Amino acid sequence: MTEPLTIEDLSAHYGKVQVLEDFSLQIAAGELVSLLGASGCGKTTTLRLIAGFLEPTSGRIRLGDQDLTRLPAHRRNIGLVFQNYALFPHLTVAENVGFGLKQRGIGGAERAARVAAMLERVELTDLASRLPGALSGGQRQRVALARALVIEPPLLMFDEPLSNLDAKLRVGMRAEIRQMQRANGTTSVFVTHDQEEAFSISDRVAIMQAGRIMQFDTPETLYQRPANAFVARFVGFENLIPMRVVAREGESVEAEAEGGARLSLSQAEYGAIPDAFVLGARAEGLLVLPPEAPGLPATLGLRSYLGRAYQYLCATPAGPLTAQGPLGAPQMPAAAARLQPLAAQCCILAPE
Amino acid sequence: MKQPLHPLLIAFAVVVFFFLVAPLVIILGAAVSDTTFLTFPPRGISGRWFVKVFEMAAFRRTIVTSLQIAFLATGFALLIGLPAAYALNRFRIQLPHWLSTVFVLPILVPEIVLGFSLLKSVQVAADLPVFSTLVIGHTLIVLPYAVRVISASLSAFDFSMEEAAVSLGSPPLKTFFTIVLPNVRSAVIAAFILAFITSINDVSVSLFLTGPGVSTLPIQILAHVEQFFDPVIASVSVLLMLLTVGVMAVVELTLGLTFLAK
């Protein structure tokens, strides 16, 4: 009952505004994929297209070997969990959960049994006869989850399901959703703007911007080897330094940043380095060293204490950078220093 | 702890209550007066003017006509107003701003003008029977109430509920009846009451549209007052008030009146 989801060359418009252009995505059976991006990036539009609430101008959506593209929303058999839960306020918890079964003509004893079993799974048995208005946010979210799961859909979709919960509950619910999804092996699409949430819950994450996928990979790959500057910035590479190679000698490469500062980088550590590139470095990947050490010359500015290290805002000929120095040797503002990239926390990107 | 009230405030409140209640008391008093002319305070107590109302064919006929028109006009207004209010809210972003204003226009146009234009365009030009024209006219004047009241309720309705139901396999039309309608039920009933009472009490539009043999109760009252000055008028007014109170009471008993304030 779990199926792969294939989206081919999907385009969509709101009026004259194109929100999705030639969007393609393949999700394996049983996989949980997050669509991650800022608001307006097209992630919710994608979800609504899959659900059938919007019609694409072109392209195809397939679930297993069934073509969903022109199927009315109510016949798509997709479990949906909404941001605001969208529970039916005039129906009890049990009636909410049983709603989908009722639509499928499953009545009487079987429906009651399946609803009861599902309520037990989400630990809401005691609240079965309550109205949604009498529930807390977390309980509502559980009802919404139960309501979507009880119809045993081949595809589950979540539209920012945790953003209305407080931080602590959010982490708990996240784990619960993931466990349920794993246990059922249901193919799932999870829409969120929260990077931590997406990375912690997903098998793979599609980072989206302006209706396009910037990178579709496992969280590990996205975090360590972003494919482009946009993704790098998104996953926290604060420093993006445009550079060009001025000399090569074996594996060693001499590169120059704007303003003439030079760095020597090893291809053994960084992988192949093209003639023009952008060096991406997290703050913890740019080490503050004394001025006599090799590295980018910098003048230290504001220092902040992070618990495990000091972080410095630095002025350099290549522009402002953020770097970190060890706790043992706090530097004074306005001190001269050198910044040395640590290969493990850096990446080589194509120029923008 | 009780805060002492300023004597002027108490006096003011008493005056306001007096102005609110006095007309009702006066009409009720006049209606039971045992005289042949309108007077207050009543001299003697008698129910004969109430009996008289029902003895007069003109009143009997117009009460029935008024009720028929009120039910039909309110029914039509809800049939048009409910889908209109739904569409105005469901597709608020896609629809132009001015569209919702269109449904309030009949309130903005002076009713006397509306009545006159309906007389010229519908009754005379289209040659429709008096009764049908009255129903059309009343539908027009009560439609804004239906649309506004139901719209107010739908504006707070979360349409993702509808999407949730559809995603669970419920076809769109069925979803409207199982999910949307139950959640705006109070508004529909409130709209019904407002529209019904507006129709029953309407004078201006009806004045133009009533014709030979067909009249509404308020118009009949007007005609009666022009010729007679007996307590029948007070009695029929009391009956009209009772009808209104009756409708409210039924709602109060079944739903509680507080929802009208929502």
Coordinates of C-alpha atoms in Angstrom, one line a residue, chain A residues 48 53 73-75 77-80 82 84-91 96 99-100 102-104 147-148 151, chain B residues 90 94 157-172 174-175 177-183:
Chain A
R48 CA -1.7 21.6 -3.0
F53 CA -6.6 21.6 -4.6
A73 CA -9.1 15.8 -5.0
H74 CA -11.6 13.6 -3.2
R75 CA -10.6 10.5 -5.1
N77 CA -6.7 8.9 -1.3
I78 CA -4.0 11.1 0.2
G79 CA -3.8 11.6 4.0
L80 CA -3.3 15.3 4.8
F82 CA -2.8 20.7 8.1
N84 CA -4.0 24.6 11.7
Y85 CA -5.2 21.0 12.1
A86 CA -8.5 21.7 10.3
L87 CA -10.5 19.5 12.6
F88 CA -14.2 19.5 12.2
P89 CA -15.4 21.5 15.3
H90 CA -18.9 20.1 15.2
L91 CA -17.8 16.5 15.3
N96 CA -13.3 13.3 13.2
F99 CA -14.8 10.7 8.8
G100 CA -12.6 9.3 6.1
K102 CA -17.4 6.9 6.5
Q103 CA -16.7 8.4 3.1
R104 CA -15.4 5.0 2.0
R147 CA -7.6 11.2 11.0
A148 CA -5.1 11.1 8.1
I151 CA -7.7 5.7 6.0
Chain B
R90 CA -14.2 31.0 -0.3
Q94 CA -9.7 35.7 -6.6
F157 CA -14.7 29.7 8.8
D158 CA -11.5 27.9 8.2
F159 CA -11.8 26.6 4.6
S160 CA -8.9 24.2 5.2
M161 CA -11.6 22.1 7.0
E162 CA -13.3 21.8 3.7
E163 CA -10.0 20.7 2.1
A164 CA -9.5 18.2 4.9
A165 CA -12.9 16.7 4.2
V166 CA -12.3 16.5 0.5
S167 CA -8.9 14.9 1.0
L168 CA -10.6 12.3 3.2
G169 CA -12.8 11.4 0.2
S170 CA -15.9 13.6 0.6
P171 CA -17.0 15.1 -2.7
P172 CA -17.2 18.9 -2.7
K174 CA -21.4 16.8 0.0
T175 CA -18.7 18.5 2.0
F177 CA -23.6 20.1 3.5
T178 CA -21.7 18.0 6.1
I179 CA -18.8 20.4 7.0
V180 CA -19.6 24.0 6.0
L181 CA -23.3 24.2 6.6
P182 CA -23.3 22.8 10.2
N183 CA -20.7 25.4 11.1

